[in-house]
mmCIF file of C-alpha atoms and ligand atoms in Angstrom:
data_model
loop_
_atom_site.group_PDB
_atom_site.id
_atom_site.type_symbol
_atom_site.label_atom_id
_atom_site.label_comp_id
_atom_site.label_asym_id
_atom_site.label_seq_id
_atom_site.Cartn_x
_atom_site.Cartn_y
_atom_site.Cartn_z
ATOM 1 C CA UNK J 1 73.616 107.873 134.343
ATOM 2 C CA UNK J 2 73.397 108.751 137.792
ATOM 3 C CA UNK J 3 72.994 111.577 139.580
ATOM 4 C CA UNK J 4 74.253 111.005 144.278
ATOM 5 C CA UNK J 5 73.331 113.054 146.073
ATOM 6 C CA UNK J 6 74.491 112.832 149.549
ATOM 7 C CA UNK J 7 71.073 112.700 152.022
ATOM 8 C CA UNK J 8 73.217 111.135 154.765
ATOM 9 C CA UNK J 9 76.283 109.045 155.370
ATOM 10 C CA UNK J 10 74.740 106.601 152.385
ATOM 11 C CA UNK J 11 74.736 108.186 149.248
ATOM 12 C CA UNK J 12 71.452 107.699 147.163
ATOM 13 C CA UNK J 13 72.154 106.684 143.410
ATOM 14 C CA UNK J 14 69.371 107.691 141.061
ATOM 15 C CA UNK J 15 67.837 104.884 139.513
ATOM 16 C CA UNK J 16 67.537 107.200 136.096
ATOM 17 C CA UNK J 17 65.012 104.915 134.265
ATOM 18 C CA UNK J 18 61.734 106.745 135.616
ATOM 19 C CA UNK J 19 62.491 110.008 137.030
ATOM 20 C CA UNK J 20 62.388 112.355 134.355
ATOM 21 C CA UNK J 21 59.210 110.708 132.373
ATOM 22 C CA UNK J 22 59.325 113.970 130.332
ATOM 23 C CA UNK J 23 61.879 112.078 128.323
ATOM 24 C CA UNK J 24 59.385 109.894 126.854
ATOM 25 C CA UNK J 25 58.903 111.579 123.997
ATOM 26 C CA UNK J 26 62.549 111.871 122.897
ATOM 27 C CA UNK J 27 63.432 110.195 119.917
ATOM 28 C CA UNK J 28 66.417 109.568 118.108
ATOM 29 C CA UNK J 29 67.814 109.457 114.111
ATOM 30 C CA UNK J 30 67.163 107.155 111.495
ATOM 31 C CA UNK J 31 67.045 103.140 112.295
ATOM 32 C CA UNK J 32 69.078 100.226 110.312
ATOM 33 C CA UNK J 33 69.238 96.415 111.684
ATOM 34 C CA UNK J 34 70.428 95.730 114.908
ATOM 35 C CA UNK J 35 74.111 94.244 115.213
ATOM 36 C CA UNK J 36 74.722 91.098 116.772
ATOM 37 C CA UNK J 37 75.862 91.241 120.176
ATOM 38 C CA UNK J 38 78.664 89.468 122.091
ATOM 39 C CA UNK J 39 77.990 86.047 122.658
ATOM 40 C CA UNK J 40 80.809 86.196 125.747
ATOM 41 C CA UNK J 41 78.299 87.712 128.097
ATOM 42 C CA UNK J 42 75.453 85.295 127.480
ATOM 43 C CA UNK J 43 77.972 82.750 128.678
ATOM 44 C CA UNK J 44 77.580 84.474 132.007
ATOM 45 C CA UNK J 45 73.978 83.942 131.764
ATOM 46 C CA UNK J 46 71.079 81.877 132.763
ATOM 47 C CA UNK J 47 72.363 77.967 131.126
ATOM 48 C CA UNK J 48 68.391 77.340 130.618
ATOM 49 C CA UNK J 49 68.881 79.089 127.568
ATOM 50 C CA UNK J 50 70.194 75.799 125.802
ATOM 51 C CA UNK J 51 66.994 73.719 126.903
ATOM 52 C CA UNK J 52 63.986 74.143 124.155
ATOM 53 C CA UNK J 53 60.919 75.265 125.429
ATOM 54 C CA UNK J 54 58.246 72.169 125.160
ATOM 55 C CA UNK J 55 55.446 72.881 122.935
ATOM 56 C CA UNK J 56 53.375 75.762 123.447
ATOM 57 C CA UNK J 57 55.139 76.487 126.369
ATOM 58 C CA UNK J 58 55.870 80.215 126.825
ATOM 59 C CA UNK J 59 59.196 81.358 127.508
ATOM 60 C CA UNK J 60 59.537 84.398 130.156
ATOM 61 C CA UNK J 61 63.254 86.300 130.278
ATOM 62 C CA UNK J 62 63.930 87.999 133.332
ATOM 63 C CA UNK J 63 66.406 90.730 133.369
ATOM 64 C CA UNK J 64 67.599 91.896 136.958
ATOM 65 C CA UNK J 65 68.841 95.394 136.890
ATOM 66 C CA UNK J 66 72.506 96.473 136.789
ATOM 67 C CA UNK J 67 75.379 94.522 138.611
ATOM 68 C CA UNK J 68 78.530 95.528 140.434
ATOM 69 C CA UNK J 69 80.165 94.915 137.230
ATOM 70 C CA UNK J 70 79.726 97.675 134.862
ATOM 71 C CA UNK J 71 80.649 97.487 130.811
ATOM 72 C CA UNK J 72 82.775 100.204 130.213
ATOM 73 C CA UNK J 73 82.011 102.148 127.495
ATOM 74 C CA UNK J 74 78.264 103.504 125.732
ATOM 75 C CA UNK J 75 76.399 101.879 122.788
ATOM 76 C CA UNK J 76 73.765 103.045 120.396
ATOM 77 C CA UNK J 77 70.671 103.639 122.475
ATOM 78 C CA UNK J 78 68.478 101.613 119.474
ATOM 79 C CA UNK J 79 69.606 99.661 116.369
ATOM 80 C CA UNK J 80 71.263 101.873 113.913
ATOM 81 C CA UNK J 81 70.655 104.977 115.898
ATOM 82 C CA UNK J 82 73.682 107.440 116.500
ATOM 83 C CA UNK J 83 72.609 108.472 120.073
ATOM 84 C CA UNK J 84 74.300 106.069 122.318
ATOM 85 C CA UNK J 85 74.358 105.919 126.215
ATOM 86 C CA UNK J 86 76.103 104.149 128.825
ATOM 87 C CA UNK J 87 76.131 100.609 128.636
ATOM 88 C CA UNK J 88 74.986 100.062 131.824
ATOM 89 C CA UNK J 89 74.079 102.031 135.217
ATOM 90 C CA UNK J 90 75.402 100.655 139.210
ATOM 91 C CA UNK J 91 71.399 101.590 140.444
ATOM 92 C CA UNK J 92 70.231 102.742 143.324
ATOM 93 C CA UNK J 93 70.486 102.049 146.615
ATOM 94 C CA UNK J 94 68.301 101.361 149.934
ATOM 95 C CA UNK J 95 68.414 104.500 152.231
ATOM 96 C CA UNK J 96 67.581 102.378 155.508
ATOM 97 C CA UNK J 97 68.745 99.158 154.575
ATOM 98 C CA UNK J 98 71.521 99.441 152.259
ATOM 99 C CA UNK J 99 70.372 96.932 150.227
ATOM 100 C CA UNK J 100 71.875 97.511 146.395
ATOM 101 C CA UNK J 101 69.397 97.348 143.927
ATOM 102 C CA UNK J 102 71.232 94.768 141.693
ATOM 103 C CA UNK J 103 71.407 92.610 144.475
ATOM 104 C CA UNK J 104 67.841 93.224 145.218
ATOM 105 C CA UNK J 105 66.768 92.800 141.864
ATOM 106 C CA UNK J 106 68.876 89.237 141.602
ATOM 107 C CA UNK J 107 67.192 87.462 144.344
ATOM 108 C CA UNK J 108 63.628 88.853 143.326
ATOM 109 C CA UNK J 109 64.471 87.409 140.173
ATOM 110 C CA UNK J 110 65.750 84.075 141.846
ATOM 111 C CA UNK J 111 62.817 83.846 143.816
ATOM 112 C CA UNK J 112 60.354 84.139 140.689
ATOM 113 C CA UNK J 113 61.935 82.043 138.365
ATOM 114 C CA UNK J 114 60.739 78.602 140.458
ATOM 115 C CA UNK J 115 57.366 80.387 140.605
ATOM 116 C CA UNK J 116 57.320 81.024 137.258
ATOM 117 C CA UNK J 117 58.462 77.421 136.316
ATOM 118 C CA UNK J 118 55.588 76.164 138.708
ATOM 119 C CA UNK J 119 53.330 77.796 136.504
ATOM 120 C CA UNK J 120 55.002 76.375 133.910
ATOM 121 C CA UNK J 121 56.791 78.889 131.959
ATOM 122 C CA UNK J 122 60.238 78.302 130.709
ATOM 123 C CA UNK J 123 62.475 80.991 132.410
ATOM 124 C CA UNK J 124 65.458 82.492 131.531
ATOM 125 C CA UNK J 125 67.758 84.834 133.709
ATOM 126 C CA UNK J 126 69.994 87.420 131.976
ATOM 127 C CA UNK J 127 72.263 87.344 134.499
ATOM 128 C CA UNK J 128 72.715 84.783 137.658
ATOM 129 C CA UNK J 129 75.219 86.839 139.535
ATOM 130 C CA UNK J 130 76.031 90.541 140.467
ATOM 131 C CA UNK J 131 79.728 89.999 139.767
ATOM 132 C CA UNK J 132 79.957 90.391 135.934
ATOM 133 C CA UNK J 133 78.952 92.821 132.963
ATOM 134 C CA UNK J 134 76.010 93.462 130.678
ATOM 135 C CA UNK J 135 75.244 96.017 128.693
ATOM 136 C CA UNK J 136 71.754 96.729 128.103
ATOM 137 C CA UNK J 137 72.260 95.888 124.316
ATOM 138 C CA UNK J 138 73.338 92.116 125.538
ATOM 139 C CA UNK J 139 70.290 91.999 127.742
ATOM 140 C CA UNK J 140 67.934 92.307 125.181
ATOM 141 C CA UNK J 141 69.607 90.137 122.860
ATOM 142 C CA UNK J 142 68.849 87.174 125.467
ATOM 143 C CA UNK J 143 65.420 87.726 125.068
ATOM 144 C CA UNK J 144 65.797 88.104 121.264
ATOM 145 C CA UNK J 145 67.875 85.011 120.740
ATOM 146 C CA UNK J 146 65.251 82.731 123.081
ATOM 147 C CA UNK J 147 61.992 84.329 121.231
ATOM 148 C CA UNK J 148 60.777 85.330 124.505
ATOM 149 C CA UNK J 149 57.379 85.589 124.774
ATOM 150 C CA UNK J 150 57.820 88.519 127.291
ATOM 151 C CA UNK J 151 61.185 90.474 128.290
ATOM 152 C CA UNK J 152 60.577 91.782 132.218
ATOM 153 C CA UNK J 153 63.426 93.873 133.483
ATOM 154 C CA UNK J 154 63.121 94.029 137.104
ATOM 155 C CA UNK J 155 63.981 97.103 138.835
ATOM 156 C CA UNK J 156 63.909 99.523 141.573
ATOM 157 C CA UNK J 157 63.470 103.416 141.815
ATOM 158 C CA UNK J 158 64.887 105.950 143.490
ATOM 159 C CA UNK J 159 63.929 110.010 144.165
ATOM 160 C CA UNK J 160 65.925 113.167 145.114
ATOM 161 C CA UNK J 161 63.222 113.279 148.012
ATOM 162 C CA UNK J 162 62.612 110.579 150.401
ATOM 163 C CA UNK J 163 59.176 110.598 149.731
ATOM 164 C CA UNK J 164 57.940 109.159 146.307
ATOM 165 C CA UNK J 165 56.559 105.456 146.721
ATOM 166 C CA UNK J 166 54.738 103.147 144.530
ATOM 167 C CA UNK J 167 55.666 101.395 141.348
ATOM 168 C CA UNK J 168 55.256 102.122 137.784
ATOM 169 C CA UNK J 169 55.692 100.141 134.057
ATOM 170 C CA UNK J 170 57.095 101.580 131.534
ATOM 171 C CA UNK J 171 57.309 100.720 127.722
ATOM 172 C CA UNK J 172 58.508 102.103 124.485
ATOM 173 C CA UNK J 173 55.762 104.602 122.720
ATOM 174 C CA UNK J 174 53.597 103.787 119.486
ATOM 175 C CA UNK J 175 55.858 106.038 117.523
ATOM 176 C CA UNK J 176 59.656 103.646 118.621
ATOM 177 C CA UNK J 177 61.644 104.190 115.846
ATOM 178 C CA UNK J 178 63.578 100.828 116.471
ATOM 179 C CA UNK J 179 60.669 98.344 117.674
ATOM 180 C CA UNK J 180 57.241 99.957 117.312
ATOM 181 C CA UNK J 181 55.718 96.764 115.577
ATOM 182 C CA UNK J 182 55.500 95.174 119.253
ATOM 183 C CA UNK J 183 53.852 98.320 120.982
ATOM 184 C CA UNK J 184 50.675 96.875 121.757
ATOM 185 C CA UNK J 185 51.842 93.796 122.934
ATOM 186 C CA UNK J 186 54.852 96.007 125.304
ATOM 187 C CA UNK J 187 51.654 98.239 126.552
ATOM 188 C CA UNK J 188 49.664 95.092 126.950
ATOM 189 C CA UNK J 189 52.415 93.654 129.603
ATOM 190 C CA UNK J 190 52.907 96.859 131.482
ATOM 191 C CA UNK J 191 49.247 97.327 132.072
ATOM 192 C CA UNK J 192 48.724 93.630 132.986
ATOM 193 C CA UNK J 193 51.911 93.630 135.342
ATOM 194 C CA UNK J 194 51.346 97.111 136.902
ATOM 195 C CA UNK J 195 47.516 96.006 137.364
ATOM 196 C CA UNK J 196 48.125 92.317 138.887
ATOM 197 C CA UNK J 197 51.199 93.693 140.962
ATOM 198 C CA UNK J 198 49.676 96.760 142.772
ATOM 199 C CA UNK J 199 46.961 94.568 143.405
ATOM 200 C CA UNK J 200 49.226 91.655 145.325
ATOM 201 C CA UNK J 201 51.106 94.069 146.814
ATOM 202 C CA UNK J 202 49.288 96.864 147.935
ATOM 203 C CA UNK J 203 51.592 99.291 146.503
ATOM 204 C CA UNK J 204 50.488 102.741 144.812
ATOM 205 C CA UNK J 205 49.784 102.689 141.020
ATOM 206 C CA UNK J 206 52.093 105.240 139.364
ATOM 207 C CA UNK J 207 50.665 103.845 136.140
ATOM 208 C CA UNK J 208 52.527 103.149 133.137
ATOM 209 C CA UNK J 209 55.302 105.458 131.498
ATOM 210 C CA UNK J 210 55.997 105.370 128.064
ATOM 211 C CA UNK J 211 59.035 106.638 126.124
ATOM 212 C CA UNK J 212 61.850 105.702 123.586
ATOM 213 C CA UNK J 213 65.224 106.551 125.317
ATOM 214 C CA UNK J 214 65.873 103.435 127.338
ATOM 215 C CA UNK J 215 68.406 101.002 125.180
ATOM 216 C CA UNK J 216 67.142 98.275 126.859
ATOM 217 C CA UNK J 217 63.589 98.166 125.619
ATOM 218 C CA UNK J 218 64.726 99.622 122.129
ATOM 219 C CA UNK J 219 66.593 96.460 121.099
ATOM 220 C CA UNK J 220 64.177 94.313 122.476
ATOM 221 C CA UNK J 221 62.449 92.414 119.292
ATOM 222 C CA UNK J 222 59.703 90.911 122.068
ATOM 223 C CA UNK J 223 56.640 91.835 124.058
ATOM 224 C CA UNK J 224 58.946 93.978 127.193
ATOM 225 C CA UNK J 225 58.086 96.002 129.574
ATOM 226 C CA UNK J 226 60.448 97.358 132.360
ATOM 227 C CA UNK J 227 58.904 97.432 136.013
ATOM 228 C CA UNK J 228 59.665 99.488 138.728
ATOM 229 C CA UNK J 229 58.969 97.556 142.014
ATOM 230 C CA UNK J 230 59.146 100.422 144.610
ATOM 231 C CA UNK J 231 61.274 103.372 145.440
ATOM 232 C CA UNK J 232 64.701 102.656 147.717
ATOM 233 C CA UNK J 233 64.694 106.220 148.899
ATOM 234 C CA UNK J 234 61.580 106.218 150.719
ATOM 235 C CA UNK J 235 62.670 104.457 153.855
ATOM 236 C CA UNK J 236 59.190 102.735 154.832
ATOM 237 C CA UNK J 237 58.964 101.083 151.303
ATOM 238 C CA UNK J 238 62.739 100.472 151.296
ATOM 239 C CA UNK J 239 62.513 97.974 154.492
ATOM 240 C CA UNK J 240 59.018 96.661 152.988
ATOM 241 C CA UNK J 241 60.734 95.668 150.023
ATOM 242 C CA UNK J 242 63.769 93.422 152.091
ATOM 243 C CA UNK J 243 60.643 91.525 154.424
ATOM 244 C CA UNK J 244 60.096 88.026 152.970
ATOM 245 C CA UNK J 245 56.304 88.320 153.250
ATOM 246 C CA UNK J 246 56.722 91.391 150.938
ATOM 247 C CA UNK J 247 58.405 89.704 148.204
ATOM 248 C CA UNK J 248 56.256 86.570 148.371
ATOM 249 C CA UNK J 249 53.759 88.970 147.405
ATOM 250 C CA UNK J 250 55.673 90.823 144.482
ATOM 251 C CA UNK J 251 56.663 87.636 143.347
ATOM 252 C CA UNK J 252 53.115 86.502 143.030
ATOM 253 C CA UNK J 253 51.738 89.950 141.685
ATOM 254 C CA UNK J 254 54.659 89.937 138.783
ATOM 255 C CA UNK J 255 53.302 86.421 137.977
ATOM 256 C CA UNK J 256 49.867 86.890 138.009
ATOM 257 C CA UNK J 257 50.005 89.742 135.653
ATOM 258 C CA UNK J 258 52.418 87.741 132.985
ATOM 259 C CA UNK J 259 49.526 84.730 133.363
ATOM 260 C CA UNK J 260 47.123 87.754 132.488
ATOM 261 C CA UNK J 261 48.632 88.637 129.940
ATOM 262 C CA UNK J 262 49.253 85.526 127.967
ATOM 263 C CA UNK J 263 45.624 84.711 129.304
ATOM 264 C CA UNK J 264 43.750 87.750 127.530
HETATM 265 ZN ZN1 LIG V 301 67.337 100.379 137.838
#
């Protein structure tokens, strides 16, 4: 899963989901039904998930990236497929601050949750701390088992050079051979998010990325997209990201685009 290379005393992990978006295209073997997951892990997650959301209120699952826990072992990368990856990835890394992207992605998350609820979505965490496991099959099955109305997995990126910035979506293609019958709806998201949260920011567009190798998004029965919010190796974005005025302004640009989206 990840690549460090040593720029200076901190090593830089590669945050693999974006790099390589040549990958989109790869697909994998024939699909059956998704297993049931673990119910262990979901213990470990967000307790909003026994509270049912009022009426016509729309459910939002947020799923911070990684943790300083990983799952040993891989799993099928989609339902019934007999590719499987690692279960889960440690993330990158800030170059100037340090800052892990787990942790990073955690408090994002924990600061757009009460946002989210202001608006009034019902919001559910996959995990609320950076000290256990879950696999990227158990993350989608939190969004599976509380309908969500949207799946956004928060996370950041990460270069071999220090100079990439900006932030991208990225979704499963037209042709998913696990989930395709949500594509429009997972396309839908990223554009809305990508749109709504350059614009807040300020941040460069890299657009959205499509492609089928990311387990994550595969299991994922729901409208999901996965954003990235920046990239940790570029050292000006890196201490953007960590200012509080910064991620008052993510946090608003992630919302506006999931009120865009169920507005439209
Ligand atoms: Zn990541």
């Amino acid at each position: 899963m990840i690549a460090i290379i040593a720029v200076s005393a901190g090593a830089v992990l590669y945050d693999v989901h974006a790099r390589n978006a040549s990958a989109a295209t790869s697909t994998s073997k024939k699909t059956t039904t998704a297993s049931k997951t673990s119910t262990a892990s979901q213990s470990k997650t967000d307790s909003s998930t026994q509270t049912k959301p009022a009426a016509n209120q729309k459910t939002v699952v947020l799923d911070p990236g990684h943790s300083a826990v990983m799952p040993s072992g891989s799993e099928p990368v989609g339902p019934g497929a007999s590719e499987t990856k690692a279960k889960d990835m440690v993330g990158t890394k800030g170059v100037a601050t340090g800052v892990t992207e787990y942790d990073f992605m955690l408090n994002l998350a924990n600061k757009l949750k009460p946002e989210l609820e202001k608006r009034g979505y019902k919001v559910v965490l996959t995990r609320t701390d950076s000290n256990s496991a879950h696999s990227c099959v158990e993350r989608a099955q939190v969004a599976n088992d509380n309908n969500a109305d949207a799946f956004i997995r928060l996370h950041a990126n990460a270069a071999e050079s220090s100079t990439p910035t900006g932030a991208m979506t990225i979704n499963i293609t037209a042709h998913n051979p696990y989930t395709a019958s949500t594509y429009s709806q997972c396309r839908k998201l990223s554009d809305c998010l990508i749109k709504a949260y350059c614009t807040a920011t300020g941040a460069k567009s890299e657009g959205v990325v499509e492609r089928d190798d990311l387990t994550g998004n595969n299991w994922a029965k729901v409208p999901t997209t996965l954003i990235e919010v920046g990239y940790m190796t570029n050292p000006t974005e890196d201490k953007l990201m960590q200012t509080d005025a910064y991620q008052a302004k993510m946090v608003q640009g992630i919302a506006n685009g999931i009120d865009q989206f169920f507005a439209n």
